[in-house]
Amino acid sequence: MEERNKTLGEFIIENQNAFQYSSGELSRIINSIRLAAKVVNYKVNKAGLVDIVGAVGEQNIQGEDQQKLDVYANEVFIQTLINREIVCGIASEENDDFITVEGSDNSHNNKYVVLMDPLDGSSNIDVNVSVGTIFSVFRRITPIGTPVTIEDFLQPGINQVAAGYVIYGTSTMLVYTTGHGVNGFTLNPAIGTFYLSHPNMQFPKDGNIYSINEGNYVHFPQGVKDYIKYCQLEEEERPYTSRYIGSLVSDIHRNMIKGGIYLYPTSSKAPKGKLRLLYECNPMAFIVEQAGGKASDGLNRIMEIQPKELHERAPFFCGSYNMVEKAEDFMRLAKLSKY
């Protein structure tokens, strides 16, 4: 069968043995996410026709206004994973605490926990800008047969066994990795099937796009300011093009295809950064590295950071390898100049 005619289901079956722990659960988790993504995609595409846009009038644990689609997507992904009895715990950006999942026989024998941002960039939904879902899968570290604990979720990103995102845009794509490269699947809405459309996705080593909210320039650390000035200089292959959607999934997806760097640094307004380490930075870092790119907090590899809190924030630099290296050089130089 030609690669591009392959469905996501067929791809999962063919690559089952490539999973680190080949027992079927990980395949079923990806299949569950596929199903939930199709349900959410249906609602996203109806967002202008039904009462599903706008805020619900409440805030999540992050202190952010919850959108109606945030709540809907969160419920869909959680219930789909729970109903299939394939995970022992779930943590969501939208929930204060993690969820312990029991089997139908009240057992705790499942091996995996899932962490997710059910609808990244949802504030953009009202203006018809692409949004996404981000997920991360870890093998539990507490003994099988016991309820999960916070330790199962506070693992460094290098322990991830799978990660991915769904982008609900002009076409809906599911992009994921299990540590053996990155593959993208596009939904054919006519028959409800995801087909392999982007096999072995790779970041170009260099790019000419930088993605950062320059409106916050005055609040950025000096190293980031210096790197932005470097991007804007008229020399060699520069100035680079500035492209910032404000939806993490969309910005990184574009940069992976075209070549570029995404930056969400610390600032005087967000001294620890704004993106969540567990729900956004770690899964995206796993994907970026598997696609030949680089991901860091500006100085250190993101996936080696030991999380201390469920909703911990971190600065995030990721994208084409050489571009991230250059940004890190500016961060180190600015740090040295302080002393």
mmCIF file of C-alpha atoms in Angstrom:
data_model
loop_
_atom_site.group_PDB
_atom_site.id
_atom_site.type_symbol
_atom_site.label_atom_id
_atom_site.label_comp_id
_atom_site.label_asym_id
_atom_site.label_seq_id
_atom_site.Cartn_x
_atom_site.Cartn_y
_atom_site.Cartn_z
ATOM 1 C CA MET A 1 0.000 0.000 0.000
ATOM 2 C CA GLU A 2 1.259 3.458 -0.876
ATOM 3 C CA GLU A 3 2.349 5.293 2.283
ATOM 4 C CA ARG A 4 0.014 8.244 1.770
ATOM 5 C CA ASN A 5 -3.044 6.006 1.380
ATOM 6 C CA LYS A 6 -2.427 4.469 4.781
ATOM 7 C CA THR A 7 -4.963 5.183 7.513
ATOM 8 C CA LEU A 8 -4.006 6.073 11.068
ATOM 9 C CA GLY A 9 -5.445 2.753 12.268
ATOM 10 C CA GLU A 10 -3.342 0.783 9.795
ATOM 11 C CA PHE A 11 -0.241 2.794 10.702
ATOM 12 C CA ILE A 12 -0.740 2.118 14.416
ATOM 13 C CA ILE A 13 -1.109 -1.629 13.848
ATOM 14 C CA GLU A 14 1.955 -1.793 11.589
ATOM 15 C CA ASN A 15 4.086 0.114 14.096
ATOM 16 C CA GLN A 16 2.848 -1.544 17.270
ATOM 17 C CA ASN A 17 6.176 -3.308 17.816
ATOM 18 C CA ALA A 18 8.027 0.012 17.718
ATOM 19 C CA PHE A 19 6.334 1.093 20.951
ATOM 20 C CA GLN A 20 8.568 0.915 23.988
ATOM 21 C CA TYR A 21 6.134 -1.333 25.856
ATOM 22 C CA SER A 22 4.237 -3.364 23.269
ATOM 23 C CA SER A 23 1.077 -4.570 24.955
ATOM 24 C CA GLY A 24 -1.654 -2.785 23.048
ATOM 25 C CA GLU A 25 -2.595 -0.078 25.563
ATOM 26 C CA LEU A 26 -0.564 2.656 23.884
ATOM 27 C CA SER A 27 -2.179 1.879 20.530
ATOM 28 C CA ARG A 28 -5.594 2.088 22.169
ATOM 29 C CA ILE A 29 -4.719 5.440 23.764
ATOM 30 C CA ILE A 30 -3.820 6.903 20.347
ATOM 31 C CA ASN A 31 -7.042 5.451 18.956
ATOM 32 C CA SER A 32 -9.039 7.043 21.784
ATOM 33 C CA ILE A 33 -7.446 10.420 21.109
ATOM 34 C CA ARG A 34 -8.277 9.979 17.421
ATOM 35 C CA LEU A 35 -11.944 9.395 18.295
ATOM 36 C CA ALA A 36 -12.150 12.336 20.724
ATOM 37 C CA ALA A 37 -10.420 14.604 18.183
ATOM 38 C CA LYS A 38 -13.073 13.795 15.578
ATOM 39 C CA VAL A 39 -15.842 14.694 18.035
ATOM 40 C CA VAL A 40 -14.156 17.984 19.015
ATOM 41 C CA ASN A 41 -13.417 18.755 15.360
ATOM 42 C CA TYR A 42 -17.137 18.471 14.603
ATOM 43 C CA LYS A 43 -17.945 21.043 17.303
ATOM 44 C CA VAL A 44 -15.122 23.383 16.288
ATOM 45 C CA ASN A 45 -16.397 23.414 12.721
ATOM 46 C CA LYS A 46 -19.903 24.276 13.959
ATOM 47 C CA ALA A 47 -18.613 27.042 16.224
ATOM 48 C CA GLY A 48 -20.371 29.826 14.351
ATOM 49 C CA LEU A 49 -23.668 27.960 14.074
ATOM 50 C CA VAL A 50 -24.371 26.803 17.623
ATOM 51 C CA ASP A 51 -24.009 28.302 21.083
ATOM 52 C CA ILE A 52 -20.530 26.922 21.679
ATOM 53 C CA VAL A 53 -18.349 30.039 21.370
ATOM 54 C CA GLY A 54 -17.528 32.574 24.068
ATOM 55 C CA ALA A 55 -16.601 32.328 27.735
ATOM 56 C CA VAL A 56 -18.499 30.304 30.320
ATOM 57 C CA GLY A 57 -17.959 32.948 32.998
ATOM 58 C CA GLU A 58 -15.496 30.891 35.033
ATOM 59 C CA GLN A 59 -11.714 30.658 35.283
ATOM 60 C CA ASN A 60 -9.526 27.563 35.220
ATOM 61 C CA ILE A 61 -6.706 26.775 37.665
ATOM 62 C CA GLN A 62 -4.428 29.029 35.576
ATOM 63 C CA GLY A 63 -6.642 32.051 36.272
ATOM 64 C CA GLU A 64 -7.662 32.152 32.605
ATOM 65 C CA ASP A 65 -11.228 32.646 31.397
ATOM 66 C CA GLN A 66 -12.642 29.293 30.338
ATOM 67 C CA GLN A 67 -14.225 29.164 26.901
ATOM 68 C CA LYS A 68 -17.251 26.970 26.244
ATOM 69 C CA LEU A 69 -15.214 24.872 23.838
ATOM 70 C CA ASP A 70 -12.486 24.457 26.498
ATOM 71 C CA VAL A 71 -14.996 22.819 28.808
ATOM 72 C CA TYR A 72 -16.534 20.732 26.032
ATOM 73 C CA ALA A 73 -13.185 19.467 24.686
ATOM 74 C CA ASN A 74 -11.968 18.698 28.204
ATOM 75 C CA GLU A 75 -15.029 16.563 28.922
ATOM 76 C CA VAL A 76 -14.841 14.752 25.587
ATOM 77 C CA PHE A 77 -11.184 13.745 25.923
ATOM 78 C CA ILE A 78 -11.499 12.768 29.582
ATOM 79 C CA GLN A 79 -14.636 10.682 29.079
ATOM 80 C CA THR A 80 -13.272 8.969 25.964
ATOM 81 C CA LEU A 81 -10.132 7.896 27.839
ATOM 82 C CA ILE A 82 -12.057 6.829 30.952
ATOM 83 C CA ASN A 83 -14.711 4.881 29.049
ATOM 84 C CA ARG A 84 -12.127 2.766 27.251
ATOM 85 C CA GLU A 85 -10.420 1.782 30.517
ATOM 86 C CA ILE A 86 -6.883 2.174 29.166
ATOM 87 C CA VAL A 87 -5.331 4.764 31.484
ATOM 88 C CA CYS A 88 -4.865 4.896 35.226
ATOM 89 C CA GLY A 89 -4.778 8.689 35.494
ATOM 90 C CA ILE A 90 -5.448 11.902 33.590
ATOM 91 C CA ALA A 91 -4.212 15.451 34.185
ATOM 92 C CA SER A 92 -5.659 18.367 32.261
ATOM 93 C CA GLU A 93 -4.708 22.005 32.067
ATOM 94 C CA GLU A 94 -8.372 22.775 32.768
ATOM 95 C CA ASN A 95 -8.593 20.784 36.032
ATOM 96 C CA ASP A 96 -7.222 21.748 39.449
ATOM 97 C CA ASP A 97 -5.996 18.231 40.242
ATOM 98 C CA PHE A 98 -5.302 14.969 38.442
ATOM 99 C CA ILE A 99 -8.011 12.334 37.956
ATOM 100 C CA THR A 100 -7.548 8.791 39.234
ATOM 101 C CA VAL A 101 -9.107 6.269 36.851
ATOM 102 C CA GLU A 102 -10.312 2.894 38.086
ATOM 103 C CA GLY A 103 -11.137 -0.133 35.970
ATOM 104 C CA SER A 104 -14.679 -1.504 35.851
ATOM 105 C CA ASP A 105 -13.630 -3.999 38.539
ATOM 106 C CA ASN A 106 -12.311 -1.160 40.755
ATOM 107 C CA SER A 107 -8.736 -2.164 39.888
ATOM 108 C CA HIS A 108 -5.792 0.107 39.124
ATOM 109 C CA ASN A 109 -3.999 -2.156 36.679
ATOM 110 C CA ASN A 110 -3.556 0.186 33.718
ATOM 111 C CA LYS A 111 -0.034 1.391 33.027
ATOM 112 C CA TYR A 112 -0.288 4.848 31.467
ATOM 113 C CA VAL A 113 -1.149 8.407 32.469
ATOM 114 C CA VAL A 114 -2.184 11.090 29.995
ATOM 115 C CA LEU A 115 -1.590 14.818 30.391
ATOM 116 C CA MET A 116 -3.298 17.223 28.036
ATOM 117 C CA ASP A 117 -4.251 20.701 26.990
ATOM 118 C CA PRO A 118 -7.660 19.850 25.496
ATOM 119 C CA LEU A 119 -8.053 23.053 23.483
ATOM 120 C CA ASP A 120 -4.930 25.161 23.073
ATOM 121 C CA GLY A 121 -5.502 28.682 21.748
ATOM 122 C CA SER A 122 -9.250 28.542 22.433
ATOM 123 C CA SER A 123 -9.479 32.319 22.853
ATOM 124 C CA ASN A 124 -8.979 32.410 19.060
ATOM 125 C CA ILE A 125 -12.074 30.340 18.314
ATOM 126 C CA ASP A 126 -14.389 33.364 18.166
ATOM 127 C CA VAL A 127 -12.369 34.847 15.313
ATOM 128 C CA ASN A 128 -12.008 31.622 13.319
ATOM 129 C CA VAL A 129 -8.284 31.090 13.953
ATOM 130 C CA SER A 130 -6.846 27.569 14.183
ATOM 131 C CA VAL A 131 -6.813 25.912 17.603
ATOM 132 C CA GLY A 132 -5.482 22.566 18.764
ATOM 133 C CA THR A 133 -5.221 19.771 21.302
ATOM 134 C CA ILE A 134 -1.905 18.727 22.890
ATOM 135 C CA PHE A 135 -1.312 15.417 24.694
ATOM 136 C CA SER A 136 1.492 13.617 26.481
ATOM 137 C CA VAL A 137 1.687 9.975 27.613
ATOM 138 C CA PHE A 138 3.855 8.556 30.405
ATOM 139 C CA ARG A 139 4.204 5.072 31.844
ATOM 140 C CA ARG A 140 3.283 5.224 35.523
ATOM 141 C CA ILE A 141 6.096 4.881 38.084
ATOM 142 C CA THR A 142 4.009 3.803 41.099
ATOM 143 C CA PRO A 143 3.215 0.073 41.470
ATOM 144 C CA ILE A 144 0.509 -1.358 39.202
ATOM 145 C CA GLY A 145 -2.565 -2.214 41.236
ATOM 146 C CA THR A 146 -2.385 0.924 43.369
ATOM 147 C CA PRO A 147 -4.061 4.301 42.696
ATOM 148 C CA VAL A 148 -1.899 6.818 40.839
ATOM 149 C CA THR A 149 -0.178 9.575 42.808
ATOM 150 C CA ILE A 150 1.190 12.998 41.906
ATOM 151 C CA GLU A 151 4.599 11.377 41.258
ATOM 152 C CA ASP A 152 3.189 9.601 38.206
ATOM 153 C CA PHE A 153 2.552 12.979 36.603
ATOM 154 C CA LEU A 154 5.616 14.899 37.800
ATOM 155 C CA GLN A 155 8.046 13.105 35.508
ATOM 156 C CA PRO A 156 10.633 14.825 33.285
ATOM 157 C CA GLY A 157 9.768 14.916 29.601
ATOM 158 C CA ILE A 158 12.478 12.405 28.686
ATOM 159 C CA ASN A 159 10.199 9.726 30.213
ATOM 160 C CA GLN A 160 7.405 10.353 27.699
ATOM 161 C CA VAL A 161 6.405 7.317 25.644
ATOM 162 C CA ALA A 162 4.168 9.292 23.271
ATOM 163 C CA ALA A 163 3.124 12.854 22.568
ATOM 164 C CA GLY A 164 1.178 14.636 19.907
ATOM 165 C CA TYR A 165 -1.173 17.367 18.882
ATOM 166 C CA VAL A 166 -4.315 17.823 16.840
ATOM 167 C CA ILE A 167 -4.678 20.993 14.794
ATOM 168 C CA TYR A 168 -8.192 22.064 13.846
ATOM 169 C CA GLY A 169 -7.533 24.300 10.868
ATOM 170 C CA THR A 170 -8.283 24.465 7.153
ATOM 171 C CA SER A 171 -7.829 20.721 7.456
ATOM 172 C CA THR A 172 -7.718 18.742 10.689
ATOM 173 C CA MET A 173 -4.459 16.940 11.391
ATOM 174 C CA LEU A 174 -3.233 14.589 14.098
ATOM 175 C CA VAL A 175 0.554 14.658 14.513
ATOM 176 C CA TYR A 176 2.280 12.342 16.977
ATOM 177 C CA THR A 177 5.430 10.515 17.979
ATOM 178 C CA THR A 178 6.223 7.444 20.049
ATOM 179 C CA GLY A 179 9.951 8.135 19.954
ATOM 180 C CA HIS A 180 10.495 6.866 16.395
ATOM 181 C CA GLY A 181 10.025 10.001 14.330
ATOM 182 C CA VAL A 182 6.994 12.213 13.740
ATOM 183 C CA ASN A 183 4.084 11.450 11.435
ATOM 184 C CA GLY A 184 1.091 13.576 10.492
ATOM 185 C CA PHE A 185 -2.381 12.337 9.542
ATOM 186 C CA THR A 186 -5.071 14.454 7.871
ATOM 187 C CA LEU A 187 -8.765 13.881 8.462
ATOM 188 C CA ASN A 188 -10.935 13.179 5.437
ATOM 189 C CA PRO A 189 -14.204 14.637 6.750
ATOM 190 C CA ALA A 190 -16.292 12.892 4.113
ATOM 191 C CA ILE A 191 -15.606 9.466 5.619
ATOM 192 C CA GLY A 192 -14.227 10.410 9.048
ATOM 193 C CA THR A 193 -10.843 8.744 8.544
ATOM 194 C CA PHE A 194 -7.328 10.065 9.227
ATOM 195 C CA TYR A 195 -4.843 9.325 6.416
ATOM 196 C CA LEU A 196 -1.053 9.512 6.550
ATOM 197 C CA SER A 197 -0.332 12.796 4.770
ATOM 198 C CA HIS A 198 2.982 13.919 6.290
ATOM 199 C CA PRO A 199 5.286 10.920 6.865
ATOM 200 C CA ASN A 200 8.539 11.447 8.766
ATOM 201 C CA MET A 201 8.075 15.164 9.438
ATOM 202 C CA GLN A 202 11.343 17.085 9.883
ATOM 203 C CA PHE A 203 12.279 20.604 10.947
ATOM 204 C CA PRO A 204 14.625 22.265 8.468
ATOM 205 C CA LYS A 205 17.937 22.856 10.302
ATOM 206 C CA ASP A 206 17.632 26.558 9.497
ATOM 207 C CA GLY A 207 14.614 28.712 8.860
ATOM 208 C CA ASN A 208 13.604 32.304 8.248
ATOM 209 C CA ILE A 209 10.567 32.653 10.540
ATOM 210 C CA TYR A 210 10.590 33.822 14.144
ATOM 211 C CA SER A 211 7.406 33.552 16.194
ATOM 212 C CA ILE A 212 7.071 35.658 19.329
ATOM 213 C CA ASN A 213 4.597 38.169 20.711
ATOM 214 C CA GLU A 214 6.664 41.279 20.007
ATOM 215 C CA GLY A 215 4.039 43.408 21.734
ATOM 216 C CA ASN A 216 5.661 42.277 24.983
ATOM 217 C CA TYR A 217 9.160 43.289 23.820
ATOM 218 C CA VAL A 218 9.691 45.793 26.633
ATOM 219 C CA HIS A 219 9.034 43.042 29.198
ATOM 220 C CA PHE A 220 11.434 40.451 27.718
ATOM 221 C CA PRO A 221 14.870 39.522 29.149
ATOM 222 C CA GLN A 222 17.853 41.146 27.454
ATOM 223 C CA GLY A 223 18.935 37.963 25.659
ATOM 224 C CA VAL A 224 15.572 37.719 23.906
ATOM 225 C CA LYS A 225 15.649 41.411 22.958
ATOM 226 C CA ASP A 226 19.112 40.916 21.474
ATOM 227 C CA TYR A 227 17.966 37.867 19.495
ATOM 228 C CA ILE A 228 14.957 39.745 18.079
ATOM 229 C CA LYS A 229 17.290 42.542 16.934
ATOM 230 C CA TYR A 230 19.514 39.899 15.324
ATOM 231 C CA CYS A 231 16.483 38.479 13.465
ATOM 232 C CA GLN A 232 15.677 41.949 12.128
ATOM 233 C CA LEU A 233 19.165 42.849 10.886
ATOM 234 C CA GLU A 234 19.549 43.239 7.131
ATOM 235 C CA GLU A 235 22.510 40.917 6.584
ATOM 236 C CA GLU A 236 23.181 37.368 5.359
ATOM 237 C CA GLU A 237 19.774 35.637 5.066
ATOM 238 C CA ARG A 238 18.056 38.171 7.301
ATOM 239 C CA PRO A 239 15.863 39.917 8.183
ATOM 240 C CA TYR A 240 13.677 36.964 9.099
ATOM 241 C CA THR A 241 9.920 36.989 8.686
ATOM 242 C CA SER A 242 7.837 37.533 11.818
ATOM 243 C CA ARG A 243 4.852 35.186 12.041
ATOM 244 C CA TYR A 244 2.853 34.827 15.276
ATOM 245 C CA ILE A 245 -0.635 33.319 15.418
ATOM 246 C CA GLY A 246 -0.931 33.100 19.194
ATOM 247 C CA SER A 247 -1.943 29.437 19.044
ATOM 248 C CA LEU A 248 0.988 27.248 20.132
ATOM 249 C CA VAL A 249 -0.038 24.274 17.997
ATOM 250 C CA SER A 250 -0.488 26.406 14.879
ATOM 251 C CA ASP A 251 2.769 28.321 15.300
ATOM 252 C CA ILE A 252 4.894 25.221 15.863
ATOM 253 C CA HIS A 253 3.134 23.246 13.112
ATOM 254 C CA ARG A 254 3.890 25.995 10.579
ATOM 255 C CA ASN A 255 7.507 26.304 11.701
ATOM 256 C CA MET A 256 8.051 22.543 11.491
ATOM 257 C CA ILE A 257 6.933 22.567 7.863
ATOM 258 C CA LYS A 258 8.577 25.822 6.761
ATOM 259 C CA GLY A 259 11.493 26.225 9.188
ATOM 260 C CA GLY A 260 11.465 28.644 12.096
ATOM 261 C CA ILE A 261 11.725 29.273 15.816
ATOM 262 C CA TYR A 262 8.989 29.757 18.409
ATOM 263 C CA LEU A 263 9.735 31.717 21.578
ATOM 264 C CA TYR A 264 7.646 32.273 24.697
ATOM 265 C CA PRO A 265 10.219 33.575 27.189
ATOM 266 C CA THR A 266 9.968 34.800 30.731
ATOM 267 C CA SER A 267 8.991 38.434 31.119
ATOM 268 C CA SER A 268 8.511 41.000 33.830
ATOM 269 C CA LYS A 269 4.789 40.154 33.579
ATOM 270 C CA ALA A 270 5.353 36.375 33.684
ATOM 271 C CA PRO A 271 8.670 35.798 35.525
ATOM 272 C CA LYS A 272 8.354 31.999 35.283
ATOM 273 C CA GLY A 273 7.081 32.010 31.720
ATOM 274 C CA LYS A 274 3.476 31.396 30.726
ATOM 275 C CA LEU A 275 3.306 28.031 28.979
ATOM 276 C CA ARG A 276 2.694 24.918 31.096
ATOM 277 C CA LEU A 277 5.658 22.557 31.332
ATOM 278 C CA LEU A 278 3.585 19.365 31.527
ATOM 279 C CA TYR A 279 0.760 20.088 29.095
ATOM 280 C CA GLU A 280 2.477 22.211 26.446
ATOM 281 C CA CYS A 281 6.285 22.390 26.672
ATOM 282 C CA ASN A 282 7.104 18.702 27.294
ATOM 283 C CA PRO A 283 4.890 17.173 24.590
ATOM 284 C CA MET A 284 5.877 19.799 22.041
ATOM 285 C CA ALA A 285 9.559 19.368 22.941
ATOM 286 C CA PHE A 286 9.300 15.595 22.379
ATOM 287 C CA ILE A 287 7.748 16.167 18.945
ATOM 288 C CA VAL A 288 10.242 18.889 18.024
ATOM 289 C CA GLU A 289 13.264 16.777 18.987
ATOM 290 C CA GLN A 290 11.913 13.736 17.158
ATOM 291 C CA ALA A 291 11.562 15.952 14.086
ATOM 292 C CA GLY A 292 15.214 17.003 14.277
ATOM 293 C CA GLY A 293 14.628 20.316 16.027
ATOM 294 C CA LYS A 294 15.593 21.614 19.451
ATOM 295 C CA ALA A 295 13.601 22.667 22.524
ATOM 296 C CA SER A 296 14.831 24.439 25.648
ATOM 297 C CA ASP A 297 13.957 27.019 28.280
ATOM 298 C CA GLY A 298 16.532 29.304 26.687
ATOM 299 C CA LEU A 299 19.439 27.673 28.519
ATOM 300 C CA ASN A 300 18.499 24.084 29.398
ATOM 301 C CA ARG A 301 16.849 21.187 27.574
ATOM 302 C CA ILE A 302 13.119 21.309 28.398
ATOM 303 C CA MET A 303 12.701 17.541 28.641
ATOM 304 C CA GLU A 304 15.340 17.239 31.379
ATOM 305 C CA ILE A 305 13.580 19.621 33.776
ATOM 306 C CA GLN A 306 12.200 17.881 36.862
ATOM 307 C CA PRO A 307 8.640 19.178 37.373
ATOM 308 C CA LYS A 308 7.661 20.218 40.891
ATOM 309 C CA GLU A 309 4.020 21.174 40.342
ATOM 310 C CA LEU A 310 1.166 19.914 38.192
ATOM 311 C CA HIS A 311 0.587 23.335 36.618
ATOM 312 C CA GLU A 312 4.193 24.508 36.560
ATOM 313 C CA ARG A 313 5.114 27.128 33.983
ATOM 314 C CA ALA A 314 8.321 27.408 31.965
ATOM 315 C CA PRO A 315 9.869 29.627 29.283
ATOM 316 C CA PHE A 316 9.931 27.848 25.930
ATOM 317 C CA PHE A 317 12.226 28.111 22.894
ATOM 318 C CA CYS A 318 11.769 25.527 20.146
ATOM 319 C CA GLY A 319 12.105 24.961 16.435
ATOM 320 C CA SER A 320 14.792 24.632 13.794
ATOM 321 C CA TYR A 321 17.955 23.401 15.501
ATOM 322 C CA ASN A 322 20.378 26.116 14.411
ATOM 323 C CA MET A 323 17.927 28.911 15.149
ATOM 324 C CA VAL A 324 17.346 27.702 18.717
ATOM 325 C CA GLU A 325 21.096 27.327 19.209
ATOM 326 C CA LYS A 326 21.591 30.949 18.138
ATOM 327 C CA ALA A 327 18.846 32.179 20.479
ATOM 328 C CA GLU A 328 20.470 30.247 23.342
ATOM 329 C CA ASP A 329 23.808 31.895 22.525
ATOM 330 C CA PHE A 330 22.217 35.314 23.002
ATOM 331 C CA MET A 331 20.658 34.179 26.291
ATOM 332 C CA ARG A 332 24.032 32.968 27.606
ATOM 333 C CA LEU A 333 25.839 36.134 26.515
ATOM 334 C CA ALA A 334 23.238 38.305 28.244
ATOM 335 C CA LYS A 335 23.522 36.197 31.384
ATOM 336 C CA LEU A 336 27.345 36.486 31.404
ATOM 337 C CA SER A 337 27.188 40.251 30.884
ATOM 338 C CA LYS A 338 25.326 40.563 34.181
ATOM 339 C CA TYR A 339 28.376 39.436 36.091
#
